Coordinates of C-alpha atoms in Angstrom, one line a residue:
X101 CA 0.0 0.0 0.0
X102 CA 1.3 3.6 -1.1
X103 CA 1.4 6.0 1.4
X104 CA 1.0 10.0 1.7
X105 CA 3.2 11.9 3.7
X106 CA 2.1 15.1 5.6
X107 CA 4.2 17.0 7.3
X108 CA 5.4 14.2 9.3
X109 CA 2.6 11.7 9.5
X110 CA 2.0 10.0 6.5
X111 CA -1.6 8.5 5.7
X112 CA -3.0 5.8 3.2
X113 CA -3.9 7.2 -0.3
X114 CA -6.6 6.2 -2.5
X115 CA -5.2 7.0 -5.9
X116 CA -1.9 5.6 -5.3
X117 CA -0.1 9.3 -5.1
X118 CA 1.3 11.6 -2.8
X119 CA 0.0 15.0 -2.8
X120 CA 1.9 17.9 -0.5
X121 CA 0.9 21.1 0.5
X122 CA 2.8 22.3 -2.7
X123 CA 0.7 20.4 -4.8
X124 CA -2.6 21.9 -3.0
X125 CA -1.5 25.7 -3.5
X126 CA -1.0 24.5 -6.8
X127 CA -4.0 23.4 -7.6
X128 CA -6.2 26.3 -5.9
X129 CA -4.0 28.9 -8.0
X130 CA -5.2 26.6 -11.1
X131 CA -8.6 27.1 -10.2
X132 CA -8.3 31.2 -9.7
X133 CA -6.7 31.1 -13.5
X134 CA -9.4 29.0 -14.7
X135 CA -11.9 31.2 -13.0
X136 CA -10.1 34.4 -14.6
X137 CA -9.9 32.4 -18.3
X138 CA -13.9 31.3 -17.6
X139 CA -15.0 34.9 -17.1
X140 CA -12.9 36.2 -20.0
X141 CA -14.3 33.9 -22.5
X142 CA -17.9 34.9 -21.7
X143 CA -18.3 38.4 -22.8
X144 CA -16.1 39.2 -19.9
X145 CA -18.6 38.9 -17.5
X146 CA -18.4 40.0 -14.0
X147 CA -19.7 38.5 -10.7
X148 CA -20.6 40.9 -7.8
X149 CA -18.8 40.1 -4.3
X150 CA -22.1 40.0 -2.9
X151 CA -23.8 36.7 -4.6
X152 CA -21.4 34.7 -2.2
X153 CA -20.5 32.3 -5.2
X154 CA -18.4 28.5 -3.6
X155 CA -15.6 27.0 -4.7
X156 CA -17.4 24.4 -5.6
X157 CA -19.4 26.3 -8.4
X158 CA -15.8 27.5 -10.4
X159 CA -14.3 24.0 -9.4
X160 CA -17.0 22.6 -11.5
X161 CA -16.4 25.6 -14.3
X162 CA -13.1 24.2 -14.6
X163 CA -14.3 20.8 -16.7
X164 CA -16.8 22.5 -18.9
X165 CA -16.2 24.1 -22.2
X166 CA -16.4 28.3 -22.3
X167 CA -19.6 28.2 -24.1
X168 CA -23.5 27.6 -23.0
X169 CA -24.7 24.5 -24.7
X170 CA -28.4 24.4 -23.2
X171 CA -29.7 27.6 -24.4
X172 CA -33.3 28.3 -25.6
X173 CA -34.4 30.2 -28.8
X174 CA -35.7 32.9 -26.5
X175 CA -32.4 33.2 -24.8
X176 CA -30.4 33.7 -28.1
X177 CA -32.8 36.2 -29.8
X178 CA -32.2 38.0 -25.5
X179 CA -28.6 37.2 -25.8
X180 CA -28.1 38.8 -29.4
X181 CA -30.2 42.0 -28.3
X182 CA -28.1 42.2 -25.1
X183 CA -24.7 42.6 -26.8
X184 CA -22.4 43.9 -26.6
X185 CA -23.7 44.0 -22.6
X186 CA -23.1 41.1 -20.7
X187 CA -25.1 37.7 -21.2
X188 CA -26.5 36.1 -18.4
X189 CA -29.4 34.4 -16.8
X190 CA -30.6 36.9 -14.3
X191 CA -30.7 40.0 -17.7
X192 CA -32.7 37.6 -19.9
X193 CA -35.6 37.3 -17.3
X194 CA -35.2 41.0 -16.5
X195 CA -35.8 41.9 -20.3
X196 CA -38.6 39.3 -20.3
X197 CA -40.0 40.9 -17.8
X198 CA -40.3 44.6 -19.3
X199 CA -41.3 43.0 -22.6
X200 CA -44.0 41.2 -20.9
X201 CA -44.9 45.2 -18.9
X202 CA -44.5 47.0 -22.2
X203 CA -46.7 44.2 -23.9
X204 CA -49.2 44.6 -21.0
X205 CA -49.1 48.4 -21.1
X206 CA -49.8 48.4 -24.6
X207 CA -52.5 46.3 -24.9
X208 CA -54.4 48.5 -21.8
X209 CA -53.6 51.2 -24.1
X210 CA -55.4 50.0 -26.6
X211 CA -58.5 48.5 -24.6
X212 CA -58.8 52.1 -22.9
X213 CA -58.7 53.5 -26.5
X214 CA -61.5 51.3 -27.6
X215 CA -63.2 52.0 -24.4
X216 CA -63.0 56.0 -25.1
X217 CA -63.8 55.3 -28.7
X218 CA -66.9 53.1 -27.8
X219 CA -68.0 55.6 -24.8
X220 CA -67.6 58.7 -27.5
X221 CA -70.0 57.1 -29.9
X222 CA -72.6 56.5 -27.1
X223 CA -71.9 60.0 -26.0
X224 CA -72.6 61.3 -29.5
X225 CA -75.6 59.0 -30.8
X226 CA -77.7 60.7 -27.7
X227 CA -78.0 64.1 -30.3
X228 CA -79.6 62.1 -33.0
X229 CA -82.9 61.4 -30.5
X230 CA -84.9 63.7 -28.5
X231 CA -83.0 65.0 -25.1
X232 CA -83.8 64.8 -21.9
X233 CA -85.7 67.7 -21.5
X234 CA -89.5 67.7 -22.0
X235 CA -90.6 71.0 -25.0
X236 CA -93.2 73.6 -23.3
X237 CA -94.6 76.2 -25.7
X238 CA -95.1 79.6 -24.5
X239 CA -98.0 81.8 -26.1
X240 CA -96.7 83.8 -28.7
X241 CA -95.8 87.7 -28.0
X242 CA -95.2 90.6 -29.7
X243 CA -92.9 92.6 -28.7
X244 CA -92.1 96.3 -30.0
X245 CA -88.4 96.5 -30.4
X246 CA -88.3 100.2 -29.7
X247 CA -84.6 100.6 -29.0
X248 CA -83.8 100.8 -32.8
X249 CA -86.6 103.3 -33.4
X250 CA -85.6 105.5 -35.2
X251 CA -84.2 102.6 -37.8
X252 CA -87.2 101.6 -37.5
X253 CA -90.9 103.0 -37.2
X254 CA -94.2 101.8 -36.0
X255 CA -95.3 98.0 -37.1
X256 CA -91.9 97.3 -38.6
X257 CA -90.8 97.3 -35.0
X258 CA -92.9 94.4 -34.1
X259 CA -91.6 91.1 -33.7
X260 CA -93.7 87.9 -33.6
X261 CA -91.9 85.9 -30.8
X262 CA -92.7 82.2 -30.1
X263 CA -90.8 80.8 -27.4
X264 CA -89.7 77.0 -26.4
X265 CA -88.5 76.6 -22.5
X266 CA -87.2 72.8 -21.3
X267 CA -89.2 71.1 -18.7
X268 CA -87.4 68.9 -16.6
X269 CA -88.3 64.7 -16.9
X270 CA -90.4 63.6 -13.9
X271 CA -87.3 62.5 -11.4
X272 CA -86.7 58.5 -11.3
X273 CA -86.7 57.2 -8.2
X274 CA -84.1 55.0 -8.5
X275 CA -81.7 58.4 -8.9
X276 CA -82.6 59.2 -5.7
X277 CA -81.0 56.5 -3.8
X278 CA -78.3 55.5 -6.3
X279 CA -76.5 52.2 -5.4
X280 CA -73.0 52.5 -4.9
X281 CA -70.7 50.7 -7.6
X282 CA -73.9 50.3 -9.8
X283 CA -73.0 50.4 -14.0
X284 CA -75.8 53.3 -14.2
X285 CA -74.3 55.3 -11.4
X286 CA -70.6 55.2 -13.6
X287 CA -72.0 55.9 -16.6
X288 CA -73.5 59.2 -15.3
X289 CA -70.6 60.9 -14.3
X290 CA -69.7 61.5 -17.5
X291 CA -73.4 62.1 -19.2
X292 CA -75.7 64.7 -19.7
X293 CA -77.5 65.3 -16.1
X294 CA -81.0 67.3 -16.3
X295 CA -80.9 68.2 -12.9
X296 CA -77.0 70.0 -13.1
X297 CA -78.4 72.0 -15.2
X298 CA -81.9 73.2 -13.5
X299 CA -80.0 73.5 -10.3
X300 CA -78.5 77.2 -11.8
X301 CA -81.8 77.6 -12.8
X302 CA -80.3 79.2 -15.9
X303 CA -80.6 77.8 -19.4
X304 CA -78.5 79.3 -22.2
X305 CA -80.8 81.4 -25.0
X306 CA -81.0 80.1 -28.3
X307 CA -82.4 82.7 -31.1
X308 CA -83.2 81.6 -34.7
X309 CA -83.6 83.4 -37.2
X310 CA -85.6 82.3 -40.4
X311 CA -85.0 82.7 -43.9
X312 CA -85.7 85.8 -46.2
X313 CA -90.1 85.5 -46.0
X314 CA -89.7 82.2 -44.3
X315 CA -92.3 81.8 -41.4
X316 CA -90.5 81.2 -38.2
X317 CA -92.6 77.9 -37.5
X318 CA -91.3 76.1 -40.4
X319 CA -88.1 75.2 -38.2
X320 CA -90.2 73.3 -35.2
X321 CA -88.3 70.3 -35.4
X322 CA -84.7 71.6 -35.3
X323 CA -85.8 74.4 -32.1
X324 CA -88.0 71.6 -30.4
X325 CA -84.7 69.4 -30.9
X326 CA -82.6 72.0 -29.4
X327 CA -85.2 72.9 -26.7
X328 CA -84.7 69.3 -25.6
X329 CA -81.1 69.4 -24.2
X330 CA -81.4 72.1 -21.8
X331 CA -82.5 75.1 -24.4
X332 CA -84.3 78.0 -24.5
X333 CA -85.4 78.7 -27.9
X334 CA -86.8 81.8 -29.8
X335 CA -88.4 81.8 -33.1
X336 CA -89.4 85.1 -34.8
X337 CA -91.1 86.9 -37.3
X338 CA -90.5 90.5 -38.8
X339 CA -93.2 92.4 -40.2
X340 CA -92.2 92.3 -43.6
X341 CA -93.4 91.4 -47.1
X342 CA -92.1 91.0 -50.3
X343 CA -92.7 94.5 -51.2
X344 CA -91.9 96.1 -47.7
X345 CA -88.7 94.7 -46.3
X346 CA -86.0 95.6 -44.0
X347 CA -82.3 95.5 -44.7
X348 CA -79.6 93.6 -42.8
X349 CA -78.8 96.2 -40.7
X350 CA -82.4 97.0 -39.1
X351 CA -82.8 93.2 -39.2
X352 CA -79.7 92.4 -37.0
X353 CA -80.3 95.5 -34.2
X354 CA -84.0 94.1 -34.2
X355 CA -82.1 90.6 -33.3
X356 CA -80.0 92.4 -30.4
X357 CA -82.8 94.3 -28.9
X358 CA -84.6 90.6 -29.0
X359 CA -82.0 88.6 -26.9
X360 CA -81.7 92.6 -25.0
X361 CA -85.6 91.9 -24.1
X362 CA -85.2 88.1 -23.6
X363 CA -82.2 88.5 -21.1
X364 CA -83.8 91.6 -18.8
X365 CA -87.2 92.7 -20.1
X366 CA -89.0 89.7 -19.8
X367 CA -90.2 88.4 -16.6
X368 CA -91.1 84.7 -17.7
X369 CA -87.5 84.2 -20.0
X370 CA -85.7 86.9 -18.2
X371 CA -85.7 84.0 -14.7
X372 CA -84.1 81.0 -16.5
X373 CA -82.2 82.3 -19.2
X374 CA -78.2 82.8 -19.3
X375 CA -77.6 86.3 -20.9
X376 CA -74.1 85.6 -21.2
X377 CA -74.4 82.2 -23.1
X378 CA -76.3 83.0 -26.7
X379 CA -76.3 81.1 -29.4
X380 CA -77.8 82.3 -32.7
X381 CA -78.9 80.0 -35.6
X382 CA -79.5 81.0 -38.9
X383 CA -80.9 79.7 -42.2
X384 CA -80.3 81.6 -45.5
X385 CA -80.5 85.2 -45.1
X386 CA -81.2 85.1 -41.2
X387 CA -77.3 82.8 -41.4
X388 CA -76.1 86.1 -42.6
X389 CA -78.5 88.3 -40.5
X390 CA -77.0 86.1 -37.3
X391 CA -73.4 86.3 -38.5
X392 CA -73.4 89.9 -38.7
X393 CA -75.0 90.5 -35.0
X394 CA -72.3 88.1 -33.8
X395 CA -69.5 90.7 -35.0
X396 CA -70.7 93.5 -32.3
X397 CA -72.4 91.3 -29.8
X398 CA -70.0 89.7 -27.2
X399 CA -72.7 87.7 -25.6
X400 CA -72.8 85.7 -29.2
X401 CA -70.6 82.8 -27.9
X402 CA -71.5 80.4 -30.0
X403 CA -72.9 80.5 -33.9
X404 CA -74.8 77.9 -36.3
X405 CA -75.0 78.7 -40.1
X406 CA -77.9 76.6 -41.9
X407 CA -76.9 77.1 -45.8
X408 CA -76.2 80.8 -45.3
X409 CA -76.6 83.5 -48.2
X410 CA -74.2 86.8 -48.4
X411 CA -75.2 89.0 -51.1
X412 CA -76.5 88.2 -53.8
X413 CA -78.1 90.0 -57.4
X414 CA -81.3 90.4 -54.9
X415 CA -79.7 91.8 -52.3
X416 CA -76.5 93.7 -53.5
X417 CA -73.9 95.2 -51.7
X418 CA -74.9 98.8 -50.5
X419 CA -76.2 101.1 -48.0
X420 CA -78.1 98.8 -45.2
X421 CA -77.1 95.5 -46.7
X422 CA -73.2 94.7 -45.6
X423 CA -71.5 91.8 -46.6
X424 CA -71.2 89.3 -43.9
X425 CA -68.5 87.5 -45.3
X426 CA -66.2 90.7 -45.3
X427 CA -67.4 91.0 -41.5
X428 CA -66.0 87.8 -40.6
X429 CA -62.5 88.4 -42.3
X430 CA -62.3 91.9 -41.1
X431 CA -59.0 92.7 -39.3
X432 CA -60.6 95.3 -37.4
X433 CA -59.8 94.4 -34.0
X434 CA -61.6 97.4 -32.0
X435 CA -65.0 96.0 -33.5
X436 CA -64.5 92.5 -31.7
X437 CA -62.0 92.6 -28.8
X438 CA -63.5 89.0 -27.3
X439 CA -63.1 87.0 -31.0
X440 CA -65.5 84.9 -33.1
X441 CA -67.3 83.0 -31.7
X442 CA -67.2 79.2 -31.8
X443 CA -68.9 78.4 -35.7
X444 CA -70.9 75.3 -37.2
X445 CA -71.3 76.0 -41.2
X446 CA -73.9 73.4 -42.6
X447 CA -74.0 73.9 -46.7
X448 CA -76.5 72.2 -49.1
X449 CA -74.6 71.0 -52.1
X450 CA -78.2 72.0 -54.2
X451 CA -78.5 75.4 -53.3
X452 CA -78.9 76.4 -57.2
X453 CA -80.2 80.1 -57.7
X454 CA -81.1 80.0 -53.8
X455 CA -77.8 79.9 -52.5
X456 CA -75.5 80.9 -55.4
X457 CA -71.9 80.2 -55.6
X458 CA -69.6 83.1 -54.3
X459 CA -72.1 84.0 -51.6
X460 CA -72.8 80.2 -49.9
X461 CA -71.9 78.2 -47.1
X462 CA -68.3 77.6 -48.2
X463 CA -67.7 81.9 -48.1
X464 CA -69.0 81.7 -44.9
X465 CA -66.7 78.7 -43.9
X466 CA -64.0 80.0 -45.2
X467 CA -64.2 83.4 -43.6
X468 CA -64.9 81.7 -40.4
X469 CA -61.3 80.2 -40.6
X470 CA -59.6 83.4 -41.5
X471 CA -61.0 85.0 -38.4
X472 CA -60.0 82.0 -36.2
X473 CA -56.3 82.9 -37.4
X474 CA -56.5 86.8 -36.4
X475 CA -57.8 85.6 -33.1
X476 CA -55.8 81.9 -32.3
X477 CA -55.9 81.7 -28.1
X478 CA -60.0 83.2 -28.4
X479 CA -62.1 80.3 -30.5
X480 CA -62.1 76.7 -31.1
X481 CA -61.7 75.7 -34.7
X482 CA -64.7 76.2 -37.5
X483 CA -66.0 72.9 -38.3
X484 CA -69.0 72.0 -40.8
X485 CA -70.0 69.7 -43.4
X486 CA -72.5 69.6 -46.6
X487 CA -75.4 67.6 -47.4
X488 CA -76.7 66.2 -50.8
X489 CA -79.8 68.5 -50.3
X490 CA -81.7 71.6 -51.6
X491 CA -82.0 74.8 -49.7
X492 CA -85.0 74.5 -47.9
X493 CA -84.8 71.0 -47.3
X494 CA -84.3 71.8 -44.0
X495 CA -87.7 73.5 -43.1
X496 CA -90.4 70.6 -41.9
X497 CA -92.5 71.6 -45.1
X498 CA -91.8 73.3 -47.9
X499 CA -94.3 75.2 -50.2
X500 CA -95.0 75.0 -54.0
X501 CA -93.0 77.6 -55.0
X502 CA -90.1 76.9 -52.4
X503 CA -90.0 73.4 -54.1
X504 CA -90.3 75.2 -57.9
X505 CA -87.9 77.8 -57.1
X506 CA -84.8 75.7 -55.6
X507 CA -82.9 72.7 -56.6
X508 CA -84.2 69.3 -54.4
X509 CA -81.6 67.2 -53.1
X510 CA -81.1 63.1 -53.5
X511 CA -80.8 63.0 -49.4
X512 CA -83.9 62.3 -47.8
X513 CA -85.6 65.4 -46.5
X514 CA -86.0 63.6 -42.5
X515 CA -82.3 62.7 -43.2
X516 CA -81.2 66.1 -43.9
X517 CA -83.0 67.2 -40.9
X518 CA -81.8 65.2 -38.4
X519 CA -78.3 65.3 -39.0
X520 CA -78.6 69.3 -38.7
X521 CA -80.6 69.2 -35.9
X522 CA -78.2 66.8 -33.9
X523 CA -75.0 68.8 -34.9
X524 CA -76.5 72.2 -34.1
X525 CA -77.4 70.5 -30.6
X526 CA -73.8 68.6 -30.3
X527 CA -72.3 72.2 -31.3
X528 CA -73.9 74.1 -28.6
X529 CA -73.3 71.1 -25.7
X530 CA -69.5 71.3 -26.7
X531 CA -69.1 75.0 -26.5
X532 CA -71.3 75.7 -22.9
X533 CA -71.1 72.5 -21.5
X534 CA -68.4 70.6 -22.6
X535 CA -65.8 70.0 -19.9
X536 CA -62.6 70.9 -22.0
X537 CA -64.5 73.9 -23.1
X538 CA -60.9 76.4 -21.8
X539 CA -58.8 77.4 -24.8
X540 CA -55.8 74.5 -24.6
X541 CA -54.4 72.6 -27.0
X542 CA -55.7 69.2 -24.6
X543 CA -59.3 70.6 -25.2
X544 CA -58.8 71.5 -28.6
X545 CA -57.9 67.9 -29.0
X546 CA -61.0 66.7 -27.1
X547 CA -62.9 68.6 -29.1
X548 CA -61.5 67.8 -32.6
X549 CA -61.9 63.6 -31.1
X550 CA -65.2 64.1 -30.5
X551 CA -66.3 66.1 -34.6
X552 CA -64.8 63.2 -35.9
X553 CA -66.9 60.7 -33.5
X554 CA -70.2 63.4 -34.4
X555 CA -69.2 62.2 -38.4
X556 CA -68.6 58.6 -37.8
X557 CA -72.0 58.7 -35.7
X558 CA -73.5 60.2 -38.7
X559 CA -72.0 58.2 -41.6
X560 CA -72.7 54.6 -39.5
X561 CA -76.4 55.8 -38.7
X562 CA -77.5 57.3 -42.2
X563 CA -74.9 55.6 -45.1
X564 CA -70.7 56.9 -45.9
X565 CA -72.3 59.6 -48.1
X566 CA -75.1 61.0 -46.2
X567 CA -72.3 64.2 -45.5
X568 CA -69.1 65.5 -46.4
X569 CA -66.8 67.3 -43.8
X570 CA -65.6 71.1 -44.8
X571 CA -62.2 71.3 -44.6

């Protein structure tokens, strides 16, 4: 039997060899160079003091070759992104791991984009059915407009005023005592609320203005529409005739002194209406009639143009009858210090003789953007769109010679009406009551997101060519 000698014992051996203390240091400097060469060949990889690695693990480093021969497709396509970093276990499961957060982040984008997108439409596809608000018709008045005497004498003072007021719904009883956590209770916090509204006891004032000889009561479905979400809504009639008229300049200071006397003179309107938040509607001449009291009249905050007319061979430019359109693109800033006011334009692609080219909806449109550049940080964006329709499609009847005078269009007449009657409604909720309704560029965004969902609404409900967005 062989023997090992230590020091001066000696000891049986199982190998047959004698192995000294020399041979020991030997060996453990081996293993530090064979750590050193290990490390080297991958990627130069470093170990932190603190991972308390054994002997054991680089003894065991020693008899296996540099490079990893169990490695997973995943791992390689890690590795290769990794380098030239360092390749190891513990950095492939970290970038797993934000792969797997970005992944997860992305996808709750895009479910809280759907979620937006699908809670826009239902926010939208409320203004193409009646609103909350029950219609109550007050008896009609006439009132004697007698601050623009002397413009004006005697009868052609009087206005013919018909008025529409919201009623509130009967209150549910299940509102009262709301359950906590309840779908209907979330879905309200971000929906139109009746009672908000009727708890400031003011409504905003809506005034529209018909047509050259059109009678005011030919527009009942787009004011009772109106009247619906939370409107007060005046119709009128001038005393006027074909042979007797009034020009645009009596015709607009008869439409001041009218939301003048609706604001303070009247004791039933004067209680519930907002004399700082007016919006004025127009169709034909009373578009240009509106548009030309919204260039003096800072309570105008908010403007709706139904096919407007400028002048036209029947109406030329003169004494008494401006041009609107040369209003809007004025660069006189003394005349409006406060800006334009926030503009819908709604054009009939059959105007014909009616609405002639030069003196339309798209004049109007365009001079609605040039006076959003003069005044950037004071008014949202114009916005509008056209319809495949004549220009009185948009009264609830139209007579013989209304129908024999002007182009008919290929949209339906109800069609035509609905759409205007829902954007007119969706513009005035997004300029008094929207929540993004300050001048930012986040706003501005909102309020951009939420046209395009008013067009989608519009083109999904009624066909892809049903209307045609102004640009």
């Amino acid at each position: 039997m062989s023997s090992c000698t230590l020091g001066n014992s000696s000891f049986p051996s199982s190998g047959g060899k004698t192995i000294d203390k020399k041979r020991r240091r030997e060996t453990t400097t081996t293993r530090a160079a064979s750590r050193e060469e290990f490390l080297l060949v991958n990627n130069n990889t470093t170990i932190d003091d603190d991972e308390d690695e054994d002997e054991t693990t680089f003894a065991r480093a020693t008899t296996r070759p540099p490079t990893r021969t169990i490695e997973t497709t995943g791992e390689k396509v890690l590795r290769d992104r990794l380098k030239p970093a360092a390749w190891t276990r513990r950095a492939a499961v970290a970038m797993m791991m934000t792969t797997t957060t970005t992944a997860s982040k992305t996808t709750a984008k895009e479910n809280n984009t759907n979620t937006n997108t699908s809670s826009a439409s239902a926010y939208i596809e409320k203004y193409f059915e009646q609103g909350p608000f029950s219609v109550r018709q007050l008896p009609k008045v006439e009132h004697v407009s007698a601050s623009v005497y002397p413009l004006c004498t005697g009868i052609a003072c009087r206005l013919s005023v018909k008025a529409l007021v919201p009623f509130p719904p009967p209150v549910n009883p299940d509102e009262l005592f709301p359950v906590q956590g309840s779908t209907s209770s979330a879905a309200k916090k971000d929906s139109f609320i009746p009672g908000e509204i009727t708890k400031k006891a003011l409504f905003p004032l809506a005034v529209f203005t018909p047509g050259f000889l059109v009678d005011a009561e030919s527009y009942d479905f787009l004011a009772r529409r109106l009247c619906s979400f939370g409107y007060v809504v005046l119709r009128y009639d001038k005393s006027e005739s074909i042979n007797e008229t009034l020009d645009d300049v009596v015709s607009a200071s008869l439409l001041e002194d009218l939301i003048t006397w609706a604001s303070y003179g009247s004791g039933t309107l004067s209680n519930i209406v907002d004399s700082e938040e007016v919006l004025l509607i127009g169709h034909s001449r009373g578009g240009k009639i509106s548009a030309l009291e919204s260039l003096f009249d800072e309570r105008v905050k908010c403007l709706a143009l139904v096919d407007p007319v400028d002048n036209t061979q029947y109406a030329p430019l003169g004494p008494g009858f401006p041009s609107a359109v040369m209003g809007m693109e004025s660069d006189d800033r003394e005349k409006k210090k406060f800006g334009p006011p926030a503009t819908l334009v709604i054009g009939g692609l059959k105007g014909g003789e009616c609405a002639p080219l030069g003196s339309n909806y798209a004049n109007f449109f365009k001079a609605a953007q040039v006076a959003k550049k003069m005044y950037q940080q004071k008014s949202e964006e114009p916005w509008g769109f056209t319809l495949d329709c004549g220009h009185f499609d948009f009264l609830d009847e139209k007579s013989f010679i209304q129908s024999s005078v002007c182009d008919v269009g290929n949209l339906n007449d109800k069609v035509t009406k609905e759409i205007t009657a829902a954007a007119i409604a969706f513009h005035a909720d997004q300029t008094f009551r929207s929540k993004n309704s300050s001048n930012s560029s986040s706003s501005s965004s909102d309020i951009s997101n939420a046209r395009k969902a008013f067009f989608e609404q519009s083109k999904m409900t009624f066909g892809d060519n049903s209307l045609v967005e102004l640009v």
